[in-house]
Amino acid sequence: MSAAAPTLDRRGVAATVGAFVVWGLFPLYWRLLQHVPSLQIIAHRVVWSAVLVVGWLCLRERGAWLRRIAAQPRARATLALTSVLISCNWGLYIWSVNNGHVVEASLGYFINPLVNVLLGVLVLRERLTRLQWIAVAVAAGGVAWLTWQAGRAPWIALGLALSFGAYGLLRKLVQVDAVSGLGMESVYLFVPALALVAWGEAGHGGAFVHGWSLGTDVLLVLAGAVTALPLLGFAYGVRRIPLSLVGLLQYIAPTLQLLLGVLVFGEPFGLERALGFALIWAALGVFVGDSLWRGRRRG
């Protein structure tokens, strides 16, 4: 008799799915703040997520998390760089959503797994199978088609994919857990973000307290929670379910973003654009299928 398949951790699956669903619905939240300058939104997002994440870490283990990172000079330096990358990623994403580019932003997160693959080859000297190289080539063809059709490179999608890919690569090289790493990144970003908030409130587009409304103030404060809570859920879930399943679930977020862009925000998605996306989806299908098949053979 064959051994029974291991039972999936339902809480882990739920937490991971929940995180990707929240990330996929982010455009709805940021559109509520469309009247606020993007720089002010990102500054508040950093400030309030820092308060939440650092506060939670200190309650959980006092200053032990900070001492662990402080004892690793390389980790401190790397997290300083990743804090810049993630803030640029957040800023570009919020700007793209509030300027009518949700569909292109979703493309960035469809491309991201393939960017991760290329970074693994170029930096970590990982090897790809023939099918995986074909997948990368097909995806490149999709990007080239979209560039030709639009008359310009999809720079929003490429900027999001490259910044998040570089962020993920550097975080992979640092032996720090996801939440503690976010806490350290928040420490690095807190003072510049707070200074930007203060500058805005001094008459340069600030929207907090004396701005448009109490609702705006609440949304800006809650931006910290909607940033931190999905990450906490993801960090909880990813430790409890197979990485192959995480790899499949990650497409929930860009799929929801694409649907919101087309069905809710009415962004154009004609046949020409759909063909470029189809090439990238085909590449992802080939890559994921090949990875799953090889994983089963090793199992």
XYZ file of C-alpha atoms in Angstrom:
299
model
C 0.000 0.000 0.000
C 1.244 3.484 -0.804
C 1.750 5.976 1.973
C -0.998 8.541 2.469
C -0.241 12.039 1.247
C 0.653 14.454 4.040
C -2.212 16.622 5.244
C -1.913 20.307 4.463
C -1.922 22.729 7.362
C -5.289 24.444 6.849
C -4.325 27.470 8.913
C -1.147 27.864 6.916
C -3.068 27.699 3.641
C -5.688 30.150 4.914
C -3.075 32.624 6.135
C -1.138 32.482 2.860
C -4.244 32.787 0.681
C -5.484 35.640 2.872
C -2.210 37.519 2.435
C -2.305 37.200 -1.360
C -5.975 38.215 -1.492
C -5.275 41.356 0.544
C -2.322 42.215 -1.702
C -4.544 41.620 -4.735
C -7.207 44.000 -3.418
C -4.713 46.761 -2.536
C -5.757 48.918 -5.521
C -9.194 49.413 -3.941
C -7.582 50.772 -0.784
C -5.056 53.073 -2.445
C -7.750 54.506 -4.738
C -9.554 55.746 -1.619
C -6.501 57.939 -1.073
C -6.216 59.103 -4.675
C -6.562 62.743 -3.569
C -3.412 62.460 -1.420
C 0.030 62.861 -3.083
C 1.714 59.489 -3.564
C 4.796 60.550 -1.577
C 2.614 61.379 1.408
C 0.837 58.027 1.182
C 4.133 56.114 1.123
C 5.478 58.193 4.017
C 2.435 57.435 6.170
C 2.566 53.794 5.125
C 6.141 53.551 6.388
C 5.525 55.492 9.609
C 2.449 53.571 10.739
C 3.704 50.150 9.652
C 6.916 50.875 11.603
C 4.888 51.702 14.712
C 2.887 48.496 14.340
C 5.676 46.076 13.389
C 8.350 47.382 15.774
C 5.783 47.646 18.564
C 4.663 44.061 17.994
C 8.257 42.784 17.905
C 9.103 44.596 21.126
C 6.025 43.170 22.856
C 6.853 39.668 21.613
C 10.542 39.548 22.465
C 11.538 42.972 23.803
C 14.798 44.035 22.144
C 16.133 40.567 21.340
C 15.207 40.833 17.650
C 17.149 44.082 17.315
C 20.197 42.705 19.140
C 20.271 39.679 16.823
C 20.404 41.903 13.759
C 22.831 44.375 15.370
C 25.256 41.487 15.890
C 25.360 40.899 12.109
C 27.073 43.825 10.326
C 26.398 42.325 6.914
C 22.704 41.903 7.725
C 22.458 45.511 8.900
C 23.989 46.802 5.681
C 21.876 44.537 3.475
C 18.642 45.498 5.245
C 19.514 49.166 4.752
C 19.598 48.467 1.012
C 16.425 46.374 1.034
C 14.616 49.170 2.895
C 15.366 51.476 -0.051
C 14.243 48.852 -2.578
C 10.947 48.088 -0.843
C 10.115 51.763 -0.347
C 10.750 52.392 -4.073
C 8.558 49.388 -4.914
C 5.741 50.608 -2.658
C 6.001 54.145 -4.008
C 5.914 53.070 -7.661
C 2.987 50.749 -7.006
C 0.896 53.390 -5.233
C 1.654 55.946 -7.936
C 0.708 53.489 -10.689
C -2.591 52.552 -9.028
C -3.622 56.157 -8.454
C -2.664 57.191 -11.984
C -4.635 54.557 -13.876
C -1.993 51.854 -14.417
C -3.369 48.948 -12.352
C -3.203 46.515 -15.284
C 0.449 47.299 -15.961
C 1.205 47.028 -12.239
C -0.367 43.554 -12.226
C 1.907 42.623 -15.127
C 4.889 43.444 -12.915
C 3.882 40.810 -10.394
C 3.202 38.240 -13.126
C 6.732 38.871 -14.449
C 8.323 38.880 -10.979
C 8.721 35.072 -10.591
C 10.593 34.931 -13.899
C 12.792 37.863 -12.843
C 13.558 35.886 -9.683
C 14.642 32.979 -11.867
C 16.986 35.164 -13.932
C 18.485 36.719 -10.803
C 19.053 33.241 -9.441
C 20.947 32.309 -12.613
C 22.983 35.515 -12.816
C 23.773 35.997 -9.120
C 23.421 32.610 -7.419
C 24.666 30.586 -10.410
C 21.546 28.433 -10.401
C 20.897 26.268 -13.447
C 17.726 26.163 -15.513
C 16.308 23.254 -17.474
C 15.656 23.579 -21.194
C 11.920 24.047 -20.581
C 12.610 26.772 -18.043
C 14.815 28.629 -20.544
C 11.999 28.333 -23.090
C 9.615 29.827 -20.502
C 11.951 32.775 -19.956
C 12.260 33.315 -23.722
C 8.467 33.242 -24.193
C 8.007 35.750 -21.376
C 10.637 38.008 -22.945
C 8.681 37.752 -26.185
C 5.545 38.854 -24.349
C 7.306 41.896 -22.912
C 8.750 42.719 -26.359
C 5.263 42.476 -27.903
C 3.774 44.805 -25.274
C 6.647 47.243 -25.830
C 6.094 47.262 -29.587
C 2.325 47.678 -29.263
C 2.541 50.529 -26.740
C 5.511 52.233 -28.369
C 7.368 52.143 -25.068
C 8.650 49.584 -22.601
C 6.215 48.641 -19.805
C 8.473 50.498 -17.364
C 6.024 50.351 -14.458
C 5.797 46.548 -14.687
C 9.543 46.171 -15.170
C 10.304 48.595 -12.329
C 8.021 46.702 -9.938
C 9.349 43.293 -10.998
C 13.016 44.294 -10.825
C 12.768 46.177 -7.514
C 10.832 43.368 -5.831
C 13.048 40.712 -7.408
C 16.196 42.425 -6.133
C 14.534 42.853 -2.741
C 13.676 39.149 -2.570
C 17.177 38.108 -3.625
C 18.868 40.232 -0.955
C 16.430 39.074 1.732
C 17.172 35.472 0.731
C 20.870 36.090 1.389
C 20.266 37.483 4.902
C 19.644 35.087 7.769
C 16.859 37.152 9.320
C 13.198 36.146 9.561
C 10.622 38.078 7.542
C 9.042 40.046 10.383
C 12.307 41.011 12.113
C 13.695 42.035 8.743
C 10.673 44.246 8.102
C 11.125 45.701 11.577
C 14.734 46.637 10.833
C 13.778 48.087 7.457
C 11.109 50.115 9.234
C 13.705 51.458 11.662
C 15.857 52.636 8.750
C 12.920 54.269 6.953
C 11.109 55.739 9.955
C 12.998 59.027 10.368
C 13.051 59.946 6.632
C 9.363 59.030 6.338
C 8.439 61.037 9.442
C 10.401 63.997 8.075
C 8.486 63.717 4.800
C 5.171 63.673 6.690
C 6.232 66.772 8.652
C 7.334 68.512 5.461
C 3.962 67.784 3.881
C 2.077 69.069 6.912
C 4.106 72.290 6.748
C 2.175 73.274 3.634
C 3.502 70.944 0.921
C 0.541 68.687 0.222
C 0.109 67.113 3.651
C -3.274 65.503 4.260
C -3.136 64.462 7.910
C -5.178 65.983 10.785
C -5.812 69.350 9.144
C -6.212 67.865 5.647
C -9.305 66.767 3.788
C -11.270 64.726 6.333
C -11.214 62.411 9.329
C -11.754 59.501 6.914
C -8.513 60.368 5.151
C -6.666 60.447 8.482
C -8.017 57.011 9.418
C -7.087 55.541 6.024
C -3.541 56.897 6.291
C -3.084 55.412 9.760
C -4.569 52.068 8.688
C -2.126 51.989 5.759
C 0.372 50.669 8.296
C -1.930 47.821 9.254
C -2.758 46.829 5.674
C 0.983 46.784 5.001
C 2.061 44.763 8.038
C -0.798 42.308 8.629
C -0.639 40.488 5.251
C 3.114 40.110 5.690
C 2.624 38.637 9.147
C 0.038 36.233 7.701
C 2.356 35.307 4.859
C 5.282 34.744 7.241
C 3.026 32.477 9.342
C 1.679 30.531 6.385
C 4.815 30.070 4.314
C 6.485 28.154 7.150
C 3.606 25.653 7.243
C 2.898 24.773 3.625
C 5.078 23.504 0.739
C 6.925 26.170 -1.245
C 5.511 24.662 -4.450
C 2.032 25.561 -3.201
C 3.205 29.062 -2.285
C 4.498 29.394 -5.843
C 1.031 28.645 -7.223
C -0.864 30.779 -4.726
C 1.272 33.855 -5.452
C -0.628 34.400 -8.713
C -3.793 35.202 -6.759
C -2.588 38.765 -6.141
C -1.762 39.878 -9.713
C -4.863 38.097 -11.043
C -7.089 40.071 -8.687
C -5.223 43.276 -9.573
C -5.733 42.617 -13.283
C -9.457 41.971 -12.786
C -9.823 45.158 -10.746
C -7.984 47.173 -13.378
C -10.186 45.940 -16.213
C -13.580 45.353 -14.566
C -13.655 47.983 -11.812
C -11.393 50.799 -13.014
C -12.154 50.364 -16.720
C -8.568 50.313 -17.957
C -8.091 49.193 -21.587
C -7.311 45.538 -22.200
C -7.725 44.931 -25.908
C -6.694 41.935 -27.982
C -3.167 43.271 -28.551
C -2.528 43.697 -24.839
C -4.183 40.364 -24.034
C -1.792 38.608 -26.444
C 1.247 39.956 -24.564
C -0.231 38.839 -21.244
C -1.079 35.435 -22.763
C 2.560 34.865 -23.725
C 3.654 35.664 -20.165
C 0.935 33.428 -18.679
C 2.050 30.614 -21.008
C 5.631 31.086 -19.833
C 4.510 30.919 -16.213
C 2.485 27.782 -16.949
C 5.499 26.072 -18.522
C 7.791 27.097 -15.680
C 5.407 26.088 -12.866
C 4.492 22.807 -14.591
C 8.143 21.885 -15.070
C 8.947 22.742 -11.440
C 6.021 20.667 -10.113
C 6.910 17.693 -12.317
C 10.521 17.711 -11.152
C 9.418 18.127 -7.536
C 7.226 15.022 -7.811
C 10.050 13.041 -9.390
C 12.349 13.940 -6.501
C 9.545 13.052 -4.052
